[in-house]
PDB file of C-alpha atoms and ligand atoms in Angstrom:
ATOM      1  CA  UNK A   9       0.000   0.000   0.000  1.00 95.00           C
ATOM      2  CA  UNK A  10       1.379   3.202  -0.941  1.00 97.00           C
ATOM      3  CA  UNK A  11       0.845   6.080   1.594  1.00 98.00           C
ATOM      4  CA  UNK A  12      -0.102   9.808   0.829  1.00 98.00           C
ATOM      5  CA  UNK A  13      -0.311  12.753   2.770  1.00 98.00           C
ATOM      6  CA  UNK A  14      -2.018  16.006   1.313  1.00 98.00           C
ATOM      7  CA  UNK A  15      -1.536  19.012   2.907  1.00 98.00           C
ATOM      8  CA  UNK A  16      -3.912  22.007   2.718  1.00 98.00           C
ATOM      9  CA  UNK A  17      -5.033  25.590   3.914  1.00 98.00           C
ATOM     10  CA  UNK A  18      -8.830  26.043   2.350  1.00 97.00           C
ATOM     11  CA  UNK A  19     -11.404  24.461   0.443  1.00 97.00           C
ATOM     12  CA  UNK A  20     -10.156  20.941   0.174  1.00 98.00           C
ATOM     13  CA  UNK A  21     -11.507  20.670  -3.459  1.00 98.00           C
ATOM     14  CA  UNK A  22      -8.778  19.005  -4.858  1.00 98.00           C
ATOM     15  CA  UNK A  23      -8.439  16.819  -1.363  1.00 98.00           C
ATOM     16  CA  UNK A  24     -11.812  15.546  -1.931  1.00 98.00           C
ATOM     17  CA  UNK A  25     -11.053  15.071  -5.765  1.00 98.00           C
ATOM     18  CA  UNK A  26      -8.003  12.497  -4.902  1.00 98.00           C
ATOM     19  CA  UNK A  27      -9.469  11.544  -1.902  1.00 98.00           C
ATOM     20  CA  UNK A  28     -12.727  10.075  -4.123  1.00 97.00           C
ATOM     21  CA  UNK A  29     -10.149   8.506  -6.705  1.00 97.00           C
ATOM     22  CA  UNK A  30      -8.203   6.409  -3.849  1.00 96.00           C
ATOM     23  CA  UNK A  31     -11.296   5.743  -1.618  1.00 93.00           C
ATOM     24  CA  UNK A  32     -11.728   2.190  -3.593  1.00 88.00           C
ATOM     25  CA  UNK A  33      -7.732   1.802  -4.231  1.00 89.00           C
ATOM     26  CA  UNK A  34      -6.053  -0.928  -2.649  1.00 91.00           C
ATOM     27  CA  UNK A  35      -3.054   0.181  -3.344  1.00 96.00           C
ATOM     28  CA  UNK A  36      -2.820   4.172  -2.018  1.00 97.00           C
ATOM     29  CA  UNK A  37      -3.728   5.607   1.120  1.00 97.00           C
ATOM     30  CA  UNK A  38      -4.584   8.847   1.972  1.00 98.00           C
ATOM     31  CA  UNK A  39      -2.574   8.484   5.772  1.00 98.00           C
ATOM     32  CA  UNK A  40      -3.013  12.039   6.797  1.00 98.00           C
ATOM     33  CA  UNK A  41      -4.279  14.976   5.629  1.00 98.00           C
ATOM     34  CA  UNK A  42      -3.087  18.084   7.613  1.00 98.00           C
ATOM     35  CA  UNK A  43      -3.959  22.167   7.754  1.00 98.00           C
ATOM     36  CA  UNK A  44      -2.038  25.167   8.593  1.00 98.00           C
ATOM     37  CA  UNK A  45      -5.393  26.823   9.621  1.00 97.00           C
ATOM     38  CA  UNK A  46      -8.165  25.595  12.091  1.00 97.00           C
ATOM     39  CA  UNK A  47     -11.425  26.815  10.559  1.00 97.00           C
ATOM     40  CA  UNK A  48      -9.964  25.288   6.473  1.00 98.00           C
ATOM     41  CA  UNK A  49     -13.077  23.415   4.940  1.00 98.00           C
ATOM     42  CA  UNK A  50     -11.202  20.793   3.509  1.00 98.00           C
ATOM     43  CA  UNK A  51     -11.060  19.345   7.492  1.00 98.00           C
ATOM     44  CA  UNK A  52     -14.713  18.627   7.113  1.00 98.00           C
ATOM     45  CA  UNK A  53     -13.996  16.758   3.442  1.00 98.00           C
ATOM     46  CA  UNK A  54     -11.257  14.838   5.184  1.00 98.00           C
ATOM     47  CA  UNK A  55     -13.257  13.942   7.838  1.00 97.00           C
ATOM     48  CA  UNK A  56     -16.288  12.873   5.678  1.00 97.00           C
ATOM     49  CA  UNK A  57     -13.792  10.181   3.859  1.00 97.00           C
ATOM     50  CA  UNK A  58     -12.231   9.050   7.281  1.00 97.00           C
ATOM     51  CA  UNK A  59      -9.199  10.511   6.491  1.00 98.00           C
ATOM     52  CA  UNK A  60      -7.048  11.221  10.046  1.00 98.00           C
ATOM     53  CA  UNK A  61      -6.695  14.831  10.178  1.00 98.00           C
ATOM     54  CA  UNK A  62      -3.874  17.050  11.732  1.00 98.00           C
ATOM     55  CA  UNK A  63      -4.017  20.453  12.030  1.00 98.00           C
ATOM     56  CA  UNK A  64      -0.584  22.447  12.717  1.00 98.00           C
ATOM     57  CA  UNK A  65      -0.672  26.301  13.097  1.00 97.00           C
ATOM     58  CA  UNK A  66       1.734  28.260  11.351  1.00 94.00           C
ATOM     59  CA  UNK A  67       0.738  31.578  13.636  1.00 92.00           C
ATOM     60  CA  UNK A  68       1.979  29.313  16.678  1.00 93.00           C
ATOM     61  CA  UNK A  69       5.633  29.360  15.478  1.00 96.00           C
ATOM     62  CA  UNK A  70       8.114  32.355  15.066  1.00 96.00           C
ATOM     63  CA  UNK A  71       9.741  31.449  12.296  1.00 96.00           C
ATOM     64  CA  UNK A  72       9.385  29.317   8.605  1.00 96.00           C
ATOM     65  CA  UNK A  73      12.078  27.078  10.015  1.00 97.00           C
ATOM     66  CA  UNK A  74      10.659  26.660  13.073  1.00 98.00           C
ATOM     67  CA  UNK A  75       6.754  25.654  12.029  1.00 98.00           C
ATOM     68  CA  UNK A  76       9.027  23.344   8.810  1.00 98.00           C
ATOM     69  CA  UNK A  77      10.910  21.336  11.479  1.00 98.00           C
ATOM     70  CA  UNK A  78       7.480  20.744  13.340  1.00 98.00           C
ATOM     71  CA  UNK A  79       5.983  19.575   9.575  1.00 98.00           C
ATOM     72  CA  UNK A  80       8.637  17.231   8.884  1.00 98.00           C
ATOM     73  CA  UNK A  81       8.364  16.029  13.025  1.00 98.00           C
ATOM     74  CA  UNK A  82       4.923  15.596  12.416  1.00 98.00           C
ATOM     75  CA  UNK A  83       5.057  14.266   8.772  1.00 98.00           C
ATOM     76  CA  UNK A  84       7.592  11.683   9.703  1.00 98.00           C
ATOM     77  CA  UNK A  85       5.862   9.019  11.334  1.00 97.00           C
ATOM     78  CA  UNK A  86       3.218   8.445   8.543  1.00 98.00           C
ATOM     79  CA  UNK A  87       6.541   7.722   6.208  1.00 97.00           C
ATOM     80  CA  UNK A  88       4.688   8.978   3.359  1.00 98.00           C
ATOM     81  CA  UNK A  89       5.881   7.308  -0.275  1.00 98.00           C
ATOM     82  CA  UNK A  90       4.485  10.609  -1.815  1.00 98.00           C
ATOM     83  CA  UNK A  91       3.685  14.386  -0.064  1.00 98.00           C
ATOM     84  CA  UNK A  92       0.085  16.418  -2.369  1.00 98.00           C
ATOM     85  CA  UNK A  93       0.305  20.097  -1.852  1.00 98.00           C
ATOM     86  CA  UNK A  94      -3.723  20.471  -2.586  1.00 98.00           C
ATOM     87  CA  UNK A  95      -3.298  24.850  -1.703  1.00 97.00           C
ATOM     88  CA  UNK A  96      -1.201  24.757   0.942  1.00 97.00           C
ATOM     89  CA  UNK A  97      -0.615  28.202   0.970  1.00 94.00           C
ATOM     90  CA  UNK A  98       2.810  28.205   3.024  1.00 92.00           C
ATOM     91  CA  UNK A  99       6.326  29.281   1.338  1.00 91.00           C
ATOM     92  CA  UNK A 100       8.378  26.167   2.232  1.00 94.00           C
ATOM     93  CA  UNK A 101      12.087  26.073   3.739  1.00 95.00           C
ATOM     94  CA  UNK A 102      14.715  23.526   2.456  1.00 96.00           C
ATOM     95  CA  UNK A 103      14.193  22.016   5.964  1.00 97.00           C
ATOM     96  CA  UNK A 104      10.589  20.768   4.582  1.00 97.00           C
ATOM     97  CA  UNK A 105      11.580  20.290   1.061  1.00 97.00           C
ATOM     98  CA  UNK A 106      15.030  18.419   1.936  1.00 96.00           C
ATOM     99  CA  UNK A 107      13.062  16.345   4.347  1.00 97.00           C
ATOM    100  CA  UNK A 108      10.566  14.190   1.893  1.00 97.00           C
ATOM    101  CA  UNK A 109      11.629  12.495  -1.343  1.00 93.00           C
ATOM    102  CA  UNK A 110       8.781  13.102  -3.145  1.00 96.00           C
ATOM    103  CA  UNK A 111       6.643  16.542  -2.966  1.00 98.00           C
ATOM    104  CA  UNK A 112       3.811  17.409  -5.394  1.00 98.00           C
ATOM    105  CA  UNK A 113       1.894  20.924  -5.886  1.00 98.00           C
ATOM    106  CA  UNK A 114      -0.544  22.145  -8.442  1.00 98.00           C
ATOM    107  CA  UNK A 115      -0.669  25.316  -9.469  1.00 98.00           C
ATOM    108  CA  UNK A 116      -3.436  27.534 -11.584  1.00 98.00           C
ATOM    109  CA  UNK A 117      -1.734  28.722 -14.294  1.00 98.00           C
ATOM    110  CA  UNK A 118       0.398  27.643 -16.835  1.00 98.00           C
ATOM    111  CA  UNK A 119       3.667  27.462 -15.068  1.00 98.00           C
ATOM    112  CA  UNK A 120       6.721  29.071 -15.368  1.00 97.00           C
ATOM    113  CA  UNK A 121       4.074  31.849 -15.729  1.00 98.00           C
ATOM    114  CA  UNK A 122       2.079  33.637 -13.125  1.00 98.00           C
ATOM    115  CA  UNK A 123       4.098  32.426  -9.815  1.00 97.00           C
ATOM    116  CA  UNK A 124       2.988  32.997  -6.538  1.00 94.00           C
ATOM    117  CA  UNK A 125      -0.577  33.424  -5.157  1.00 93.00           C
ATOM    118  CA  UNK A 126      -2.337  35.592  -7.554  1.00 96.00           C
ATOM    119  CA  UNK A 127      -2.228  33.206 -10.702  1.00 97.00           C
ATOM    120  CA  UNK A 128      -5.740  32.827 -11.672  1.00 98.00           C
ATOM    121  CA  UNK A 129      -6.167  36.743 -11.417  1.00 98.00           C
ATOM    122  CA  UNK A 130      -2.938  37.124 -13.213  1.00 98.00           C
ATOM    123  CA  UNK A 131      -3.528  34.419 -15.789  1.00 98.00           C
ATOM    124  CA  UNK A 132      -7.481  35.894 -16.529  1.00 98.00           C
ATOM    125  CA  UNK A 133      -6.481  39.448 -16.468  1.00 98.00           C
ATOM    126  CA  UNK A 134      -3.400  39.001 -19.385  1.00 97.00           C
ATOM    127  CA  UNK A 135      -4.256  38.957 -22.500  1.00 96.00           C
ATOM    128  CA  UNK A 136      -3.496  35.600 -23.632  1.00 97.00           C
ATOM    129  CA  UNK A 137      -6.030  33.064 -24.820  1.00 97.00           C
ATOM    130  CA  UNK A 138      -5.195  29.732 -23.151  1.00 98.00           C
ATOM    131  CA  UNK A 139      -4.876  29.418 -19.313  1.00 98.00           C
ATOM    132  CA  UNK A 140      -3.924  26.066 -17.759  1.00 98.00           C
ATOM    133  CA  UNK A 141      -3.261  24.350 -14.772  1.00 98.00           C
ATOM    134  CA  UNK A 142      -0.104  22.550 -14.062  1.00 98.00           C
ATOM    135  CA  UNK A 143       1.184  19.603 -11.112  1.00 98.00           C
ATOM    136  CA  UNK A 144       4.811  19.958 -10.725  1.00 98.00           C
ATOM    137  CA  UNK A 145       7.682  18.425  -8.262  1.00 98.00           C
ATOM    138  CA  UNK A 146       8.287  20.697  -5.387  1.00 97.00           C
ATOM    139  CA  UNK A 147      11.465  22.532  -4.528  1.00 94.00           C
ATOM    140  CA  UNK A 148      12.332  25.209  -2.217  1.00 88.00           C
ATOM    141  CA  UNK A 149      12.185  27.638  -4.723  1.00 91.00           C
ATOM    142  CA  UNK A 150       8.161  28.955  -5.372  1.00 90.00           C
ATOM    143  CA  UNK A 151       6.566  27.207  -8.069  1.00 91.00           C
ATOM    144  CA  UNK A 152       9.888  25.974 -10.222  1.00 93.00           C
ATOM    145  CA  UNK A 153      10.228  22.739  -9.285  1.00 95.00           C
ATOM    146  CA  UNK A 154      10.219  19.946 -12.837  1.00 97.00           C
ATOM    147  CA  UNK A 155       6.976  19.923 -14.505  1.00 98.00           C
ATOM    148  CA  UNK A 156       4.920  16.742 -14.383  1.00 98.00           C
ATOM    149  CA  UNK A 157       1.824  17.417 -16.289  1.00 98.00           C
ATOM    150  CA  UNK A 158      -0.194  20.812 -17.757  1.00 98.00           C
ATOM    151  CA  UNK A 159      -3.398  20.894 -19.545  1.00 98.00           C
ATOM    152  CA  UNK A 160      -4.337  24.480 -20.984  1.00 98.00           C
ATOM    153  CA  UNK A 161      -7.802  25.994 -22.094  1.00 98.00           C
ATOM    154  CA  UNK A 162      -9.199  28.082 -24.262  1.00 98.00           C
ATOM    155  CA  UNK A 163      -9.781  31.313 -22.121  1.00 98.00           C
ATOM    156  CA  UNK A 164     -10.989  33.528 -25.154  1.00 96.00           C
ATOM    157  CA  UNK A 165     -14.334  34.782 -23.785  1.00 95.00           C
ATOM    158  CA  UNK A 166     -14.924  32.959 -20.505  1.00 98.00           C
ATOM    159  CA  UNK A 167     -15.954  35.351 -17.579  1.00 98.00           C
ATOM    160  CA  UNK A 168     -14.718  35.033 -14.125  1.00 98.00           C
ATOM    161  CA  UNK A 169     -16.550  32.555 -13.216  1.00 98.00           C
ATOM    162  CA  UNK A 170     -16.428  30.149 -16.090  1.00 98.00           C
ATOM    163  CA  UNK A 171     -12.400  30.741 -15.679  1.00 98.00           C
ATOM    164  CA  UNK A 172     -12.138  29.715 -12.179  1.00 98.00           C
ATOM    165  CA  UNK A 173     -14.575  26.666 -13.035  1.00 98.00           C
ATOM    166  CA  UNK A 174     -12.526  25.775 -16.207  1.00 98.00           C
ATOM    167  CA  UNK A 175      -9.561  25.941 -13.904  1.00 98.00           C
ATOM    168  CA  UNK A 176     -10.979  23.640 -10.981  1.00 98.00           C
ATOM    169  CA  UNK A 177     -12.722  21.073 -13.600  1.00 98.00           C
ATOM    170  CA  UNK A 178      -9.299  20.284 -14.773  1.00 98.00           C
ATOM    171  CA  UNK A 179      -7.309  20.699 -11.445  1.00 98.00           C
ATOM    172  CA  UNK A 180      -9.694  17.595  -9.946  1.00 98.00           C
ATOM    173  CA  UNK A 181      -9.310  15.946 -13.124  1.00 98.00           C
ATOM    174  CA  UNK A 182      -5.522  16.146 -13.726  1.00 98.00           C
ATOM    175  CA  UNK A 183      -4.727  15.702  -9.992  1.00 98.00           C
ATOM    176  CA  UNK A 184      -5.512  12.282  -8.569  1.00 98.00           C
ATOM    177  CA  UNK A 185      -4.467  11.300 -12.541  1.00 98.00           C
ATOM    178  CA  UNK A 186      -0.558  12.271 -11.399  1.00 98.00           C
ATOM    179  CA  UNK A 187      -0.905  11.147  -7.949  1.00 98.00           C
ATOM    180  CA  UNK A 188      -2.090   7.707  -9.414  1.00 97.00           C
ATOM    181  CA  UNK A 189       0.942   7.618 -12.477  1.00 97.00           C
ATOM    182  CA  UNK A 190       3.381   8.889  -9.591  1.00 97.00           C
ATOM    183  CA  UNK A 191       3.037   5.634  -6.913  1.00 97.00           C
ATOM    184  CA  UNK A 192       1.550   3.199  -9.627  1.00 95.00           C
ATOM    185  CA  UNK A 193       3.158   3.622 -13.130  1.00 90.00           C
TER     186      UNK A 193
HETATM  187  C1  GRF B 224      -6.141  25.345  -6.308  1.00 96.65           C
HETATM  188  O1  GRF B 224      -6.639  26.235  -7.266  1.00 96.65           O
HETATM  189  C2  GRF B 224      -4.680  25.081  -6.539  1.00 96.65           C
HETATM  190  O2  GRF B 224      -4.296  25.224  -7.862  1.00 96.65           O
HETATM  191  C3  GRF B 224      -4.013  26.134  -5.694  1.00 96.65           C
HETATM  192  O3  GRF B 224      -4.838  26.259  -4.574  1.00 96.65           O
HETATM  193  C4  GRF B 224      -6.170  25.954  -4.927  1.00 96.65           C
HETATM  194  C5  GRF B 224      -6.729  25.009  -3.894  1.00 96.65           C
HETATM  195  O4  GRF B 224      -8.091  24.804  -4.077  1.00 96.65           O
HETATM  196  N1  GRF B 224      -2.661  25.745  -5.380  1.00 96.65           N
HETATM  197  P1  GRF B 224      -8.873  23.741  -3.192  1.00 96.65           P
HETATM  198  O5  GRF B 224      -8.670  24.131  -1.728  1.00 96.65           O
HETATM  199  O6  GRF B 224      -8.320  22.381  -3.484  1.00 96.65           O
HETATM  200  O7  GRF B 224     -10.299  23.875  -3.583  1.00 96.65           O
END
């Protein structure tokens, strides 16, 4: 049985979205699924699939080091095969990156551009017309790690909320697709 761990901050859509392609799996295991922040939503979809849930405060801590050293303390005994950064809105030290062999995020736009945490606003405000999503290997440096897999979109027309839609549809889509390639083949 492989093991996963996701780690989020919000929503939890893309949690539940791997969390419902594993549920029948024999062979991966969502082990843990843990939040910087209290009150995130995804605890409840966690919850609602049995998943154990942790949740670790990053206002606790004084430093990125410091609440990174308690991750990888608290990480550790689950010996993940594979780590699912599902909006896990934290800047991560080497400490946390070094730590884990295998670290996935996904990211709304198509990477290397729009960085950071204001993709989908930057991605819909330029004037291109495709917009993507992309899952790539973590690193310590924001959104650069090697990319695994993109899929792009036709963005010519969409409003706000058909973008952010277009963008999720294929984020729960593409996700649990990599996690499953990743540990399986
Ligand atoms: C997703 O759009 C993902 O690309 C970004 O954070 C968002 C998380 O959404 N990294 P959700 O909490 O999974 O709904």
């Amino acid at each position: 049985m492989k093991k996963i761990v996701i780690l989020f901050s919000g929503n939890g859509t893309n949690l539940e979205a791997i969390a419902e392609a594993v549920q029948e799996s024999k062979e991966i295991e969502i082990v843990c699924a843990l939040s910087n922040k209290a009150n995130a939503y995804g605890i409840e979809r966690a919850k609602k699939f049995g998943i154990k849930t942790e949740i670790l405060e990053h206002k606790n801590f004084n430093s990125r080091e410091e609440y990174d050293k308690a991750l990888v303390a608290t990480l550790n005994p689950y010996n993940p095969d594979l780590i699912v950064l599902a909006g896990f809105m934290r800047i991560l030290t080497p400490i946390f990156v070094d730590a884990f062999e295998n670290i996935i995020n996904i990211h709304p736009s198509l990477l290397p551009l729009f960085k950071g945490s204001n993709a989908i606003e930057q991605s819909f405000n330029s004037d291109m017309q495709v917009a993507g999503v992309t899952v790539h290997q973590v690193t310590s440096e924001l959104d650069a790690g090697k990319i695994l897999a993109q899929e792009c979109f036709n963005s010519n027309g969409l409003n706000w909320e058909e973008f952010n839609a277009k963008i999720k549809d294929i984020e729960h889509r593409i996700y649990p697709r990599v996690v499953k390639q990743l540990l399986l083949g």
